[in-house]
Amino acid sequence: MARKTHNEKLQHTGDLPKVADISAQPEAVRRYGGAKMLIAPPMQYNQMMANIPEGKVTTVDRIRSSLAEQAGADFTCPLTAGIFTNLCARASVERDSDKIPYWRTLRAKGELNEKYPDGIEGHKLLLEMEGHTIIHKGKRAFVDGYEENLADLGGAT
């Protein structure tokens, strides 16, 4: 059986979205600030990432907050968020059309994502082409002043 393409994986929603009750896990409830955890499908991340305008950026955390707010959940699963944003990036590169500006979605605190296609250097190049300045802190790279260029996600903070 052939492996699924990133675009095939992107389209697969299974039983998502769903809001899971994690109240039986008090440590997780305390850590994330609530018991209602949204697990959003990959296409919801793709849609949000597709709408970040040139010159603007967002973070995975801001997308997670926006999705949770829209679903009436306390938070969105951080593990699937990381997996699905990387899936969106790889699916976009795989397509001939309908590409999304995945590079405008950063990790927490404006950090570049080494798991995106072409790693940190590829991510850095695409952001610099849009006028962003990248600073290095050890082996990690960040968009300088990213907070001043955050896109409006409709209420996400």
mmCIF file of C-alpha atoms in Angstrom:
data_model
loop_
_atom_site.group_PDB
_atom_site.id
_atom_site.type_symbol
_atom_site.label_atom_id
_atom_site.label_comp_id
_atom_site.label_asym_id
_atom_site.label_seq_id
_atom_site.Cartn_x
_atom_site.Cartn_y
_atom_site.Cartn_z
ATOM 1 C CA MET A 1 0.000 0.000 0.000
ATOM 2 C CA ALA A 2 1.379 3.374 -1.002
ATOM 3 C CA ARG A 3 2.036 6.011 1.625
ATOM 4 C CA LYS A 4 -0.443 8.859 1.771
ATOM 5 C CA THR A 5 0.686 12.224 0.488
ATOM 6 C CA HIS A 6 0.689 15.191 2.831
ATOM 7 C CA ASN A 7 -2.353 16.527 0.983
ATOM 8 C CA GLU A 8 -4.231 13.268 1.505
ATOM 9 C CA LYS A 9 -3.401 13.431 5.214
ATOM 10 C CA LEU A 10 -4.522 17.073 5.292
ATOM 11 C CA GLN A 11 -7.942 16.128 3.925
ATOM 12 C CA HIS A 12 -8.440 13.279 6.406
ATOM 13 C CA THR A 13 -10.552 14.489 9.322
ATOM 14 C CA GLY A 14 -11.557 11.235 11.008
ATOM 15 C CA ASP A 15 -13.899 12.188 13.836
ATOM 16 C CA LEU A 16 -12.474 15.714 14.154
ATOM 17 C CA PRO A 17 -13.194 18.278 15.381
ATOM 18 C CA LYS A 18 -13.973 17.025 18.820
ATOM 19 C CA VAL A 19 -13.854 18.478 22.297
ATOM 20 C CA ALA A 20 -12.443 16.024 24.824
ATOM 21 C CA ASP A 21 -13.096 16.208 28.554
ATOM 22 C CA ILE A 22 -9.752 15.892 30.340
ATOM 23 C CA SER A 23 -11.101 16.594 33.840
ATOM 24 C CA ALA A 24 -9.728 13.226 35.001
ATOM 25 C CA GLN A 25 -6.224 14.659 34.428
ATOM 26 C CA PRO A 26 -5.881 17.421 37.059
ATOM 27 C CA GLU A 27 -2.281 18.235 36.120
ATOM 28 C CA ALA A 28 -3.302 18.886 32.491
ATOM 29 C CA VAL A 29 -6.348 20.902 33.592
ATOM 30 C CA ARG A 30 -4.085 23.091 35.745
ATOM 31 C CA ARG A 31 -1.440 23.406 33.029
ATOM 32 C CA TYR A 32 -3.837 24.373 30.233
ATOM 33 C CA GLY A 33 -6.447 26.232 32.267
ATOM 34 C CA GLY A 34 -9.468 24.048 31.696
ATOM 35 C CA ALA A 35 -10.931 20.622 31.080
ATOM 36 C CA LYS A 36 -12.383 21.087 27.571
ATOM 37 C CA MET A 37 -9.673 20.333 25.001
ATOM 38 C CA LEU A 38 -10.346 20.864 21.311
ATOM 39 C CA ILE A 39 -8.731 18.555 18.796
ATOM 40 C CA ALA A 40 -9.168 20.462 15.555
ATOM 41 C CA PRO A 41 -8.800 18.856 12.107
ATOM 42 C CA PRO A 42 -5.785 19.733 9.959
ATOM 43 C CA MET A 43 -7.873 21.736 7.473
ATOM 44 C CA GLN A 44 -8.845 24.235 10.197
ATOM 45 C CA TYR A 45 -5.160 25.007 10.705
ATOM 46 C CA ASN A 46 -4.667 25.201 6.946
ATOM 47 C CA GLN A 47 -7.527 27.716 6.608
ATOM 48 C CA MET A 48 -6.167 29.946 9.367
ATOM 49 C CA MET A 49 -2.601 29.769 8.049
ATOM 50 C CA ALA A 50 -3.826 30.589 4.534
ATOM 51 C CA ASN A 51 -5.318 33.874 5.746
ATOM 52 C CA ILE A 52 -2.198 35.472 7.253
ATOM 53 C CA PRO A 53 -1.449 38.485 5.020
ATOM 54 C CA GLU A 54 1.948 39.356 3.635
ATOM 55 C CA GLY A 55 4.075 41.257 6.143
ATOM 56 C CA LYS A 56 2.145 39.782 9.073
ATOM 57 C CA VAL A 57 2.815 36.721 11.206
ATOM 58 C CA THR A 58 1.070 34.631 13.812
ATOM 59 C CA THR A 59 2.043 31.877 16.207
ATOM 60 C CA VAL A 60 0.759 28.353 16.613
ATOM 61 C CA ASP A 61 -0.375 29.356 20.121
ATOM 62 C CA ARG A 62 -2.497 32.187 18.747
ATOM 63 C CA ILE A 63 -4.093 29.851 16.203
ATOM 64 C CA ARG A 64 -4.773 27.354 18.987
ATOM 65 C CA SER A 65 -6.430 30.068 21.098
ATOM 66 C CA SER A 66 -8.587 31.222 18.213
ATOM 67 C CA LEU A 67 -9.706 27.691 17.353
ATOM 68 C CA ALA A 68 -10.531 26.921 20.993
ATOM 69 C CA GLU A 69 -12.528 30.132 21.298
ATOM 70 C CA GLN A 70 -14.496 29.349 18.129
ATOM 71 C CA ALA A 71 -15.300 25.842 19.416
ATOM 72 C CA GLY A 72 -16.190 26.893 22.959
ATOM 73 C CA ALA A 73 -13.268 24.893 24.357
ATOM 74 C CA ASP A 74 -10.783 25.921 27.038
ATOM 75 C CA PHE A 75 -7.754 25.159 24.882
ATOM 76 C CA THR A 76 -6.606 23.296 21.774
ATOM 77 C CA CYS A 77 -4.395 20.228 21.929
ATOM 78 C CA PRO A 78 -0.782 21.441 21.613
ATOM 79 C CA LEU A 79 0.518 18.131 20.281
ATOM 80 C CA THR A 80 -1.864 17.887 17.333
ATOM 81 C CA ALA A 81 -1.417 21.621 16.675
ATOM 82 C CA GLY A 82 2.305 21.133 16.094
ATOM 83 C CA ILE A 83 1.757 18.066 13.938
ATOM 84 C CA PHE A 84 -0.989 19.678 11.870
ATOM 85 C CA THR A 85 0.779 23.007 11.234
ATOM 86 C CA ASN A 86 3.802 21.084 9.951
ATOM 87 C CA LEU A 87 1.481 18.935 7.835
ATOM 88 C CA CYS A 88 -0.059 22.092 6.345
ATOM 89 C CA ALA A 89 3.382 23.411 5.420
ATOM 90 C CA ARG A 90 4.447 20.168 3.765
ATOM 91 C CA ALA A 91 1.118 19.785 1.946
ATOM 92 C CA SER A 92 1.433 23.325 0.588
ATOM 93 C CA VAL A 93 4.904 22.657 -0.810
ATOM 94 C CA GLU A 94 3.624 19.426 -2.342
ATOM 95 C CA ARG A 95 0.854 21.194 -4.323
ATOM 96 C CA ASP A 96 1.171 22.972 -7.655
ATOM 97 C CA SER A 97 -1.562 25.490 -6.753
ATOM 98 C CA ASP A 98 -3.477 26.763 -3.721
ATOM 99 C CA LYS A 99 -0.285 27.142 -1.741
ATOM 100 C CA ILE A 100 -0.503 28.755 1.692
ATOM 101 C CA PRO A 101 2.014 31.122 3.312
ATOM 102 C CA TYR A 102 2.892 28.622 6.033
ATOM 103 C CA TRP A 103 6.122 30.494 6.863
ATOM 104 C CA ARG A 104 4.050 33.275 8.444
ATOM 105 C CA THR A 105 3.068 30.890 11.256
ATOM 106 C CA LEU A 106 5.745 30.849 13.936
ATOM 107 C CA ARG A 107 6.327 28.843 17.051
ATOM 108 C CA ALA A 108 5.915 30.405 20.508
ATOM 109 C CA LYS A 109 7.683 33.725 21.089
ATOM 110 C CA GLY A 110 8.244 34.213 17.363
ATOM 111 C CA GLU A 111 10.573 31.253 16.921
ATOM 112 C CA LEU A 112 11.157 29.803 13.471
ATOM 113 C CA ASN A 113 10.091 26.207 12.897
ATOM 114 C CA GLU A 114 12.910 23.800 12.077
ATOM 115 C CA LYS A 115 10.362 21.178 10.978
ATOM 116 C CA TYR A 116 9.019 23.263 8.104
ATOM 117 C CA PRO A 117 10.225 22.393 4.586
ATOM 118 C CA ASP A 118 13.893 23.400 4.155
ATOM 119 C CA GLY A 119 14.302 23.832 7.923
ATOM 120 C CA ILE A 120 15.299 27.044 9.674
ATOM 121 C CA GLU A 121 17.228 28.401 6.676
ATOM 122 C CA GLY A 122 14.238 27.994 4.362
ATOM 123 C CA HIS A 123 11.897 29.527 6.919
ATOM 124 C CA LYS A 124 14.304 32.420 7.487
ATOM 125 C CA LEU A 125 14.666 33.133 3.758
ATOM 126 C CA LEU A 126 10.899 33.306 3.173
ATOM 127 C CA LEU A 127 10.372 35.635 6.144
ATOM 128 C CA GLU A 128 13.272 37.899 5.161
ATOM 129 C CA MET A 129 11.824 38.163 1.638
ATOM 130 C CA GLU A 130 8.757 39.738 3.284
ATOM 131 C CA GLY A 131 10.835 42.249 5.242
ATOM 132 C CA HIS A 132 11.165 40.508 8.605
ATOM 133 C CA THR A 133 14.446 40.567 10.510
ATOM 134 C CA ILE A 134 15.641 37.293 11.971
ATOM 135 C CA ILE A 135 17.757 37.155 15.107
ATOM 136 C CA HIS A 136 19.657 34.143 16.370
ATOM 137 C CA LYS A 137 19.866 33.043 19.981
ATOM 138 C CA GLY A 138 22.238 30.119 20.027
ATOM 139 C CA LYS A 139 20.947 27.525 17.572
ATOM 140 C CA ARG A 140 17.440 29.003 17.605
ATOM 141 C CA ALA A 141 16.105 31.769 15.352
ATOM 142 C CA PHE A 142 13.320 34.293 16.003
ATOM 143 C CA VAL A 143 11.488 37.046 14.135
ATOM 144 C CA ASP A 144 12.666 40.278 15.716
ATOM 145 C CA GLY A 145 9.707 42.285 16.997
ATOM 146 C CA TYR A 146 7.179 39.724 15.770
ATOM 147 C CA GLU A 147 4.592 41.057 18.256
ATOM 148 C CA GLU A 148 4.332 44.285 16.247
ATOM 149 C CA ASN A 149 3.393 42.339 13.114
ATOM 150 C CA LEU A 150 0.802 39.926 14.467
ATOM 151 C CA ALA A 151 -2.122 39.277 12.152
ATOM 152 C CA ASP A 152 -5.665 39.669 13.466
ATOM 153 C CA LEU A 153 -7.163 36.205 13.942
ATOM 154 C CA GLY A 154 -10.519 37.447 15.103
ATOM 155 C CA GLY A 155 -10.033 37.831 18.826
ATOM 156 C CA ALA A 156 -7.069 35.530 19.516
ATOM 157 C CA THR A 157 -4.465 36.841 21.898
#
